[in-house]
Short mmCIF file of C-alpha atoms in Angstrom, two decimals:
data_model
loop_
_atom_site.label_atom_id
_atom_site.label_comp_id
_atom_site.label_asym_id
_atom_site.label_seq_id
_atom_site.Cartn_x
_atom_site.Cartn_y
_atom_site.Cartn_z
CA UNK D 1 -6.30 27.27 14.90
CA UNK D 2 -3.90 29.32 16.14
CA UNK D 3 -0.58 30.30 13.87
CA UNK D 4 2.77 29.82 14.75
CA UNK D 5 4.72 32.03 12.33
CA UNK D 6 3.63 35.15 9.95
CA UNK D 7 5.34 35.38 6.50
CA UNK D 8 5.13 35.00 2.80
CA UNK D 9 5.52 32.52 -0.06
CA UNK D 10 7.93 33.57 -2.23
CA UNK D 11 7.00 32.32 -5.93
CA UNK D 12 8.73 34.18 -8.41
CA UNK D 13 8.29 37.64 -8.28
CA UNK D 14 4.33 36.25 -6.46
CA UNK D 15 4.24 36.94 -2.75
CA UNK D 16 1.91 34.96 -1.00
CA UNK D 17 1.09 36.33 2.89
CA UNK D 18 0.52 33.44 4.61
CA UNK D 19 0.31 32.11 8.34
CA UNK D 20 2.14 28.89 9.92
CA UNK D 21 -0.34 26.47 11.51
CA UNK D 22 0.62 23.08 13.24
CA UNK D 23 -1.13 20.13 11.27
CA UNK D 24 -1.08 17.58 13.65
CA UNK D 25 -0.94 17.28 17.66
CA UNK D 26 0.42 14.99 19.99
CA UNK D 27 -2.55 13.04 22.00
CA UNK D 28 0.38 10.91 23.76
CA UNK D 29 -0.66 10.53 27.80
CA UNK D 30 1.95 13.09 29.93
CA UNK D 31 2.82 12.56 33.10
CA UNK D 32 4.40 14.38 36.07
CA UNK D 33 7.46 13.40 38.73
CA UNK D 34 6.42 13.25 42.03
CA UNK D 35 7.42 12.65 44.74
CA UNK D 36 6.36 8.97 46.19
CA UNK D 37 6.34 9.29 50.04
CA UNK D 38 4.17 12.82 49.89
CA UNK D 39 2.94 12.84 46.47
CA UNK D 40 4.73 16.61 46.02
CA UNK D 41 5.41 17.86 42.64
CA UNK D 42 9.06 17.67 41.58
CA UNK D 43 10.11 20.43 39.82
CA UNK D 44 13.66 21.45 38.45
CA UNK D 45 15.80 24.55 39.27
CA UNK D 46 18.15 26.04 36.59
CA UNK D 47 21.16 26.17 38.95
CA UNK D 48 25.29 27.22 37.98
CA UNK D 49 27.37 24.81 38.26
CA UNK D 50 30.19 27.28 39.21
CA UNK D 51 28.38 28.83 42.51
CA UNK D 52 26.06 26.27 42.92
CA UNK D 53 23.03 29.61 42.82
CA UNK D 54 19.52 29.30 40.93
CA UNK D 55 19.79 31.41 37.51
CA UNK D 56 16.88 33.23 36.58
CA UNK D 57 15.40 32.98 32.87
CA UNK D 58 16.57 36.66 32.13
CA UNK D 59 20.49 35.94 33.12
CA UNK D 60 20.13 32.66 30.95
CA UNK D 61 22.25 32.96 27.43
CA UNK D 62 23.77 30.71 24.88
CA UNK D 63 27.19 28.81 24.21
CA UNK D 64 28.27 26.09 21.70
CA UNK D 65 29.95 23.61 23.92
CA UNK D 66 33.69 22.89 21.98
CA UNK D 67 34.72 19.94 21.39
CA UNK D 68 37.61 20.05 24.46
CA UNK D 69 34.39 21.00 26.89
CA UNK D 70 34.89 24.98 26.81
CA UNK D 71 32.19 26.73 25.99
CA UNK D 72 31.83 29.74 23.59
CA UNK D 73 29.14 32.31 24.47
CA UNK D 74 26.91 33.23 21.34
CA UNK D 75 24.53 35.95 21.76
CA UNK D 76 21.34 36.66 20.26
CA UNK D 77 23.31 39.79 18.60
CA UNK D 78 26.05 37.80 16.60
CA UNK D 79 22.75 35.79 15.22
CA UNK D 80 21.00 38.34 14.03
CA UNK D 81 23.95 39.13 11.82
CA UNK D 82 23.82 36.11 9.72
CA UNK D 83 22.02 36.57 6.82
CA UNK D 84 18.97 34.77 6.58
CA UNK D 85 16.84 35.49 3.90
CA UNK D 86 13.83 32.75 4.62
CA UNK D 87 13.43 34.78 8.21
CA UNK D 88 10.22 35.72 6.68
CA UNK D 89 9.72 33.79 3.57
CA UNK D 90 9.09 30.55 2.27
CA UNK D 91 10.91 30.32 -0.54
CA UNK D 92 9.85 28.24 -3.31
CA UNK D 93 13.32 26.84 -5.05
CA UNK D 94 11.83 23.90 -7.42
CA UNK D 95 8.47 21.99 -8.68
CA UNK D 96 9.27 18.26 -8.45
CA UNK D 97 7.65 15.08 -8.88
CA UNK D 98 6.33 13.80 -5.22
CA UNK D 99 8.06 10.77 -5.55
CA UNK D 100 11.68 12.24 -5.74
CA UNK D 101 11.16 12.91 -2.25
CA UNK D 102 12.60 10.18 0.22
CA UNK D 103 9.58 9.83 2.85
CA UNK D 104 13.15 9.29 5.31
CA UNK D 105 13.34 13.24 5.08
CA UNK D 106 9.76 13.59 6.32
CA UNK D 107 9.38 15.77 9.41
CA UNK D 108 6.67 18.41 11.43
CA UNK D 109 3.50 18.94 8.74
CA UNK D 110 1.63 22.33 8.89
CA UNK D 111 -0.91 24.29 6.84
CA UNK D 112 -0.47 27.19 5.21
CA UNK D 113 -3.22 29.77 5.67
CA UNK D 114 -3.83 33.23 3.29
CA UNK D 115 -3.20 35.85 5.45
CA UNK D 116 -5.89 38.32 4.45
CA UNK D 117 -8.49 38.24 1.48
CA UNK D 118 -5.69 40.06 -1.05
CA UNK D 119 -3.80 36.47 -0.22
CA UNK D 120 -6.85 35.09 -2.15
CA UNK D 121 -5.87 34.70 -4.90
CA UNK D 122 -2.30 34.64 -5.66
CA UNK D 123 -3.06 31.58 -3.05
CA UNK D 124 -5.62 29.85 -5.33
CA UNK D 125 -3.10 30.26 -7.95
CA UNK D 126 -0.59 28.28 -6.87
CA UNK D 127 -2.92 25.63 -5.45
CA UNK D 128 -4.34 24.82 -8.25
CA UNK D 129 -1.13 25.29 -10.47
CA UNK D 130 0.41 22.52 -8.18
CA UNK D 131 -2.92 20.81 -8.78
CA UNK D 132 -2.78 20.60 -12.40
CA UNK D 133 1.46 19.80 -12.52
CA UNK D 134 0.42 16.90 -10.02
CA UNK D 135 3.63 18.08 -8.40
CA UNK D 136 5.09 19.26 -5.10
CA UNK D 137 7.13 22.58 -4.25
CA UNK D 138 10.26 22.43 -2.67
CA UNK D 139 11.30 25.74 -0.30
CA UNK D 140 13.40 26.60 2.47
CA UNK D 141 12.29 28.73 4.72
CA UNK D 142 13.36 29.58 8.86
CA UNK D 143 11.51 28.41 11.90
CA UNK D 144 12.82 29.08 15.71
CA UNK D 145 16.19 30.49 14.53
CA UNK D 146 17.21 28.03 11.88
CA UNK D 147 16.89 27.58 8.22
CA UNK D 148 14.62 24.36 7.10
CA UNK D 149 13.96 22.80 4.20
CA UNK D 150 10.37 22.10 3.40
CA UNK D 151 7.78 20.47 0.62
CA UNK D 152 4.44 22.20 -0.29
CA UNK D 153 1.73 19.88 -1.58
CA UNK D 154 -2.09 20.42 -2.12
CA UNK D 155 -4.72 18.60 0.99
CA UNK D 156 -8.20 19.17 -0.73
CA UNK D 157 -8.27 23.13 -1.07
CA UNK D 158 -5.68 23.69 1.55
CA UNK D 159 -1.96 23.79 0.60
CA UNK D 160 0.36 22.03 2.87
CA UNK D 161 3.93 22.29 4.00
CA UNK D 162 6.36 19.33 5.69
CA UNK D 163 9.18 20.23 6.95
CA UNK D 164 12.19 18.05 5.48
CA UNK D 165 14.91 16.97 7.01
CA UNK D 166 18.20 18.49 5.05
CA UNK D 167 19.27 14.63 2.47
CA UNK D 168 22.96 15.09 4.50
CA UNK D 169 20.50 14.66 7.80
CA UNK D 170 19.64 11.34 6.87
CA UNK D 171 22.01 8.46 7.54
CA UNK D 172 23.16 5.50 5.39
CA UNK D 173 21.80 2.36 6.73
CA UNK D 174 24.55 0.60 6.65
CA UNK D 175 25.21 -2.71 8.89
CA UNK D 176 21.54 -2.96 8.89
CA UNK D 177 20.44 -5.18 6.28
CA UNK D 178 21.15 -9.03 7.09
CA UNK D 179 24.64 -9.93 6.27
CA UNK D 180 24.55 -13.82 5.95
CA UNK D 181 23.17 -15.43 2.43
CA UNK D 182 19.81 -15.94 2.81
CA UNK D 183 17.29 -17.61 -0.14
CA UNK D 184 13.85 -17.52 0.14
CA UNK D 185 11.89 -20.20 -1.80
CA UNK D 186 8.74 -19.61 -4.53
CA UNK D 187 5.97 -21.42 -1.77
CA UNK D 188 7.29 -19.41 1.08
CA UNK D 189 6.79 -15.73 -1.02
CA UNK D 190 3.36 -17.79 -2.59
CA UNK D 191 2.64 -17.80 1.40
CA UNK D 192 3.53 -14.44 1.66
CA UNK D 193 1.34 -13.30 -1.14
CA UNK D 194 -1.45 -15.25 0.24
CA UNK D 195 -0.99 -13.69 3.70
CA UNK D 196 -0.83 -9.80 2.08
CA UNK D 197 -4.11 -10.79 0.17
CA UNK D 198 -5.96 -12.20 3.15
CA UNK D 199 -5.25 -9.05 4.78
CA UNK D 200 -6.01 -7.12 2.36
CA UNK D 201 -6.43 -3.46 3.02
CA UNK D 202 -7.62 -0.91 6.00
CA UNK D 203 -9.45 2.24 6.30
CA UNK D 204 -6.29 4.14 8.49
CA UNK D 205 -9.13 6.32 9.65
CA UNK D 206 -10.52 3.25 11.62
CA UNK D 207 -6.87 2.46 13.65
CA UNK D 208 -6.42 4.27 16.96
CA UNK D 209 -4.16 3.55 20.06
CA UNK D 210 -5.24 0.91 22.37
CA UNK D 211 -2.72 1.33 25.06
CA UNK D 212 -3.38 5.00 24.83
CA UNK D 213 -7.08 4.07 25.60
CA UNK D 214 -6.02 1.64 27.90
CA UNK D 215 -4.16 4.34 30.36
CA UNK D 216 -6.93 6.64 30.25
CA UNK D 217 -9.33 4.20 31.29
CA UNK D 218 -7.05 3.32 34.17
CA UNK D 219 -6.16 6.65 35.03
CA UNK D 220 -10.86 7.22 35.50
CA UNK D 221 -10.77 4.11 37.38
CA UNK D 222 -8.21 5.15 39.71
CA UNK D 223 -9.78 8.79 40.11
CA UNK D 224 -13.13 7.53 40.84
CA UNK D 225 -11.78 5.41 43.80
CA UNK D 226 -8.56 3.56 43.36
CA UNK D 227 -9.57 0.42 42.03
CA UNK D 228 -6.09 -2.15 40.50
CA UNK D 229 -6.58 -2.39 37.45
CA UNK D 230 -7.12 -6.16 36.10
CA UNK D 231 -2.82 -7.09 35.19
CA UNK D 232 -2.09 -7.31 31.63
CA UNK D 233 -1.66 -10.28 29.64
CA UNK D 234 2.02 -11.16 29.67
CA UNK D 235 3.19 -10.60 26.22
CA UNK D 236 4.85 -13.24 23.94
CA UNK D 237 8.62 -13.74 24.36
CA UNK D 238 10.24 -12.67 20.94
CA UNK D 239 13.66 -12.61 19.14
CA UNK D 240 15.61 -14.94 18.80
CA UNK D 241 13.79 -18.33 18.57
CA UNK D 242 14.08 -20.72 15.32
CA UNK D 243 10.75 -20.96 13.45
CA UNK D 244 9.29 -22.58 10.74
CA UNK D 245 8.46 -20.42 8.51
CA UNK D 246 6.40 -22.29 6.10
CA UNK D 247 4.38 -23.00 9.08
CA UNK D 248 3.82 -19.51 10.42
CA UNK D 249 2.99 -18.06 6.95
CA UNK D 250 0.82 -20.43 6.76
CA UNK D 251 -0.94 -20.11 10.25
CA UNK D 252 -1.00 -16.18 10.09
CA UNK D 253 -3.06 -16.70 6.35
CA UNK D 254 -5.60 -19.20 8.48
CA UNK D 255 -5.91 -16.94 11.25
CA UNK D 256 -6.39 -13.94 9.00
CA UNK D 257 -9.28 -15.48 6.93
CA UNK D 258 -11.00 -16.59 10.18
CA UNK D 259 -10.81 -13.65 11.86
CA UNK D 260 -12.36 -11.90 7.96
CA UNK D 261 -15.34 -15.12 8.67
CA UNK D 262 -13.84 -17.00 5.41
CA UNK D 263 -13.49 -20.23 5.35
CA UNK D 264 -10.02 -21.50 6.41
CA UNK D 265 -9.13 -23.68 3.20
CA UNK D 266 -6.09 -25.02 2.45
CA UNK D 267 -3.37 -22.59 2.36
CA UNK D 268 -0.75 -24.75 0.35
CA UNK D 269 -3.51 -25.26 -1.70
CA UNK D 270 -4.07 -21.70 -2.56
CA UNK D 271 -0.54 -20.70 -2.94
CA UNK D 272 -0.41 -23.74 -5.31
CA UNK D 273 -3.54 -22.30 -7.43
CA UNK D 274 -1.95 -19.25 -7.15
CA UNK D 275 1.93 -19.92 -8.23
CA UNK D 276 0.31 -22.16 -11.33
CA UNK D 277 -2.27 -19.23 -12.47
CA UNK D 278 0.38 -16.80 -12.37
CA UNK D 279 3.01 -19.20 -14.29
CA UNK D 280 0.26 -19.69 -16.76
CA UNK D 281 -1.45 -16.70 -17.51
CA UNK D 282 1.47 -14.72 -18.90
CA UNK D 283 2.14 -17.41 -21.40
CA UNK D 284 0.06 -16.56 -24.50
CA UNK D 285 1.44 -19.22 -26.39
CA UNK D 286 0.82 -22.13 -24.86
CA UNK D 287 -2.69 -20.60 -24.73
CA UNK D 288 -3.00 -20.81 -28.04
CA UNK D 289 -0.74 -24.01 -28.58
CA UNK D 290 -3.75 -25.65 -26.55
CA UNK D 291 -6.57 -23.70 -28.39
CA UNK D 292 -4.67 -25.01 -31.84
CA UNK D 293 -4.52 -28.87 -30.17
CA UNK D 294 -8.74 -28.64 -29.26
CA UNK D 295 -9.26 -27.00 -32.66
CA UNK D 296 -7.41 -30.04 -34.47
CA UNK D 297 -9.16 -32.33 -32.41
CA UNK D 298 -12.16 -31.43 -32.81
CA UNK D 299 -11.56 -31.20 -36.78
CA UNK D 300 -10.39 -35.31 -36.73
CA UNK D 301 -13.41 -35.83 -34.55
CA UNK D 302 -15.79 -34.36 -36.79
CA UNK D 303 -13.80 -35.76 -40.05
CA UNK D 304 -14.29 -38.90 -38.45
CA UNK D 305 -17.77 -38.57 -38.03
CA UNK D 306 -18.31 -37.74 -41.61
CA UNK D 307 -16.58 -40.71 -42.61
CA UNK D 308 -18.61 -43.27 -40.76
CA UNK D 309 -22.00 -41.36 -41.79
CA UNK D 310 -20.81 -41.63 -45.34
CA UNK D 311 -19.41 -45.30 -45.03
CA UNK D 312 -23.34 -46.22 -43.85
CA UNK D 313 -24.92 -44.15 -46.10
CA UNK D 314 -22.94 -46.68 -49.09
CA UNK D 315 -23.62 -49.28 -47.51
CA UNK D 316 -27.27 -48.68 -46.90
CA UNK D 317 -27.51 -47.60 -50.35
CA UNK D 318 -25.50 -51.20 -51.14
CA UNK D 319 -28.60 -53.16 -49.59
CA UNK D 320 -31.15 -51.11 -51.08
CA UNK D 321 -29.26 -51.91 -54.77
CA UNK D 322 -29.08 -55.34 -53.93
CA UNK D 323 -32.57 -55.58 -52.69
CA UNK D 324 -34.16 -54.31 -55.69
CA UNK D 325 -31.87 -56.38 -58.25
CA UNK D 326 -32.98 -59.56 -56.45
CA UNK D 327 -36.81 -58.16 -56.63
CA UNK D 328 -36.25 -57.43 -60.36
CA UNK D 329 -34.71 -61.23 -60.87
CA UNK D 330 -37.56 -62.75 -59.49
CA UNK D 331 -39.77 -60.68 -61.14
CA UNK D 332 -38.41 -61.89 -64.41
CA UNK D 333 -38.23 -65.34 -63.47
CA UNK D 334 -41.64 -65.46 -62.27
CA UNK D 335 -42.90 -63.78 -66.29
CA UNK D 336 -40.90 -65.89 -67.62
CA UNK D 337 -42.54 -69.08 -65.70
CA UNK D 338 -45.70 -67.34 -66.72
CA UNK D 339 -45.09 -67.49 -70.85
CA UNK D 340 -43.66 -70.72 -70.81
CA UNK D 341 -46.94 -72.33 -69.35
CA UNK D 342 -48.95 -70.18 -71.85
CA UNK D 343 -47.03 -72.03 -74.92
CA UNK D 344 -47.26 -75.54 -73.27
CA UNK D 345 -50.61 -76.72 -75.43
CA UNK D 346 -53.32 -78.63 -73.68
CA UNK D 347 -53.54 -82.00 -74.03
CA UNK D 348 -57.28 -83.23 -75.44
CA UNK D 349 -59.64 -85.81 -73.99
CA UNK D 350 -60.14 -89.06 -76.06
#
């Protein structure tokens, strides 16, 4: 890739040579003016507005326009004699934690390159020292006459740079959040939940641009022979309309699990399982409350139990008693039956 500035990182009393390379491109369709009763190009002239004569590049300079209209001429001379010490250096100011950086001030991303095989290794050294800190760098350096402010952060083995905007750069938002009271109910952010978990997540490597597609395709067609290209489907009005909510949460969650080939089950009835599993699960004690209640009835259960089993086992052993006292009582009745006829004497014949 080719580099679009020469320089150094400046880390401590480390300089690191380094080259500038652009880490992303547009691939955004361009088109030209024409014009549309001869198809010419149209192309623009630089003219003065004082003479009304085209300017060439060479007799072009530069002028801050005042804030009456006048214009003060600044040449490339008075520039050069500001000092700017990041002309040729990216200047590494602080290690911070990546999330102290508002994405907001996120700008151009490039890659820094070692310049040279003595780069090497004071390179690798700070690669991997930001490696092991798990933080980010954050340096100024100049690009195309200005000073920036930028973020270094390790890509795999490459070390990276985005340029930041400067934090007085980025505006308040202010009049931008809704000002009227607005409440929003447990079922509807239930929904919500639902819908985020239906969706679940995407591989961003997988996303591309369908109109960008779109145009190229029509762009073949019409240099192959001219065909029209089919009209687009006209798109939904938005803004401004009154909608159920409840109803479109609960709509885009049935949509989303169809389109995933789930099964489109009830979504009140899932944000209901789901609002009582999460109002339930972070209380321990009931938990255990319940745990205590099955314990204890379980214990009565069984404590019943042993208190019938004994209860028959007396009263089987009650029978059993009374059985064999009854046996023994006419066992001694019938012996006693027995020695009584023994005494009786027998009466002799005449």
């Amino acid at each position: 890739m080719r580099s679009i500035w020469n320089g150094a990182i400046s880390f401590g009393l480390v300089s690191i040579p380094i080259k500038l390379v652009n880490a992303t491109e547009s691939r955004s369709v361009s088109f030209r003016q024409i014009h549309n009763e001869d198809g010419g190009r149209i192309r623009y002239k630089k003219v003065c507005e004082l003479d009304g004569e085209e300017v060439a590049t060479a007799d072009i300079g530069k002028a801050y326009e005042d804030a009456d209209g006048s214009m003060i001429p600044i040449t490339d001379e008075d520039l050069a004699q500001l000092p700017l010490p990041t002309a040729k250096t990216i200047e590494i100011v602080s290690f911070v934690a990546a999330d102290e950086i508002d994405p907001l001030q996120m700008d151009a991303a490039y890659y820094l390159s070692a310049n040279g095989v003595p780069a090497a290794k004071p390179y690798t050294l700070l690669r991997e020292a930001l490696k092991r800190s798990d933080r980010v760098a954050v340096a100024k350096y100049a690009l195309r006459g200005r000073e920036r402010l930028g973020m270094l952060r390790v890509i795999g083995d490459v070390i990276a740079m985005h340029g930041l905007l400067w934090p007085d750069e980025v505006r308040e938002p202010e009049g931008v959040a809704p000002e009227a009271p607005v409440t929003v109910r447990d079922a509807e952010l239930d929904l919500a939940d639902a819908l985020m978990a239906t969706l679940g997540e995407v591989d961003l490597d997988t996303l591309h641009d369908d109109y960008r597609e779109a145009v190229e395709e029509m762009i073949a067609a019409k240099a192959e022979g001219g065909e029209a290209v089919a009209p687009a489907a006209p798109a939904e009005e938005g803004g401004g309309r009154v909608i159920d909510l409840m109803a479109a949460l609960e709509s885009s969650v049935r949509a989303a699990k169809e389109a995933r080939g789930e099964e489109p089950a009830s979504v009140t009835e899932l944000a209901a399982r789901k609002r009582t599993t999460s109002r339930s699960a972070p209380k321990e004690t009931g938990a255990k409350k319940s745990t205590a209640a099955g314990a204890g009835a379980k214990k009565a259960a069984e404590s019943k139990k042993t208190t019938a089993k004994k209860a028959t086992t007396r009263k089987t052993a009650a029978t059993t008693k009374a059985a064999e006292t009854k046996k023994t009582t006419a066992k001694k009745t019938a012996t006693k039956k027995t020695t009584a006829k023994k005494a009786t004497p027998r009466k002799r014949s005449a």
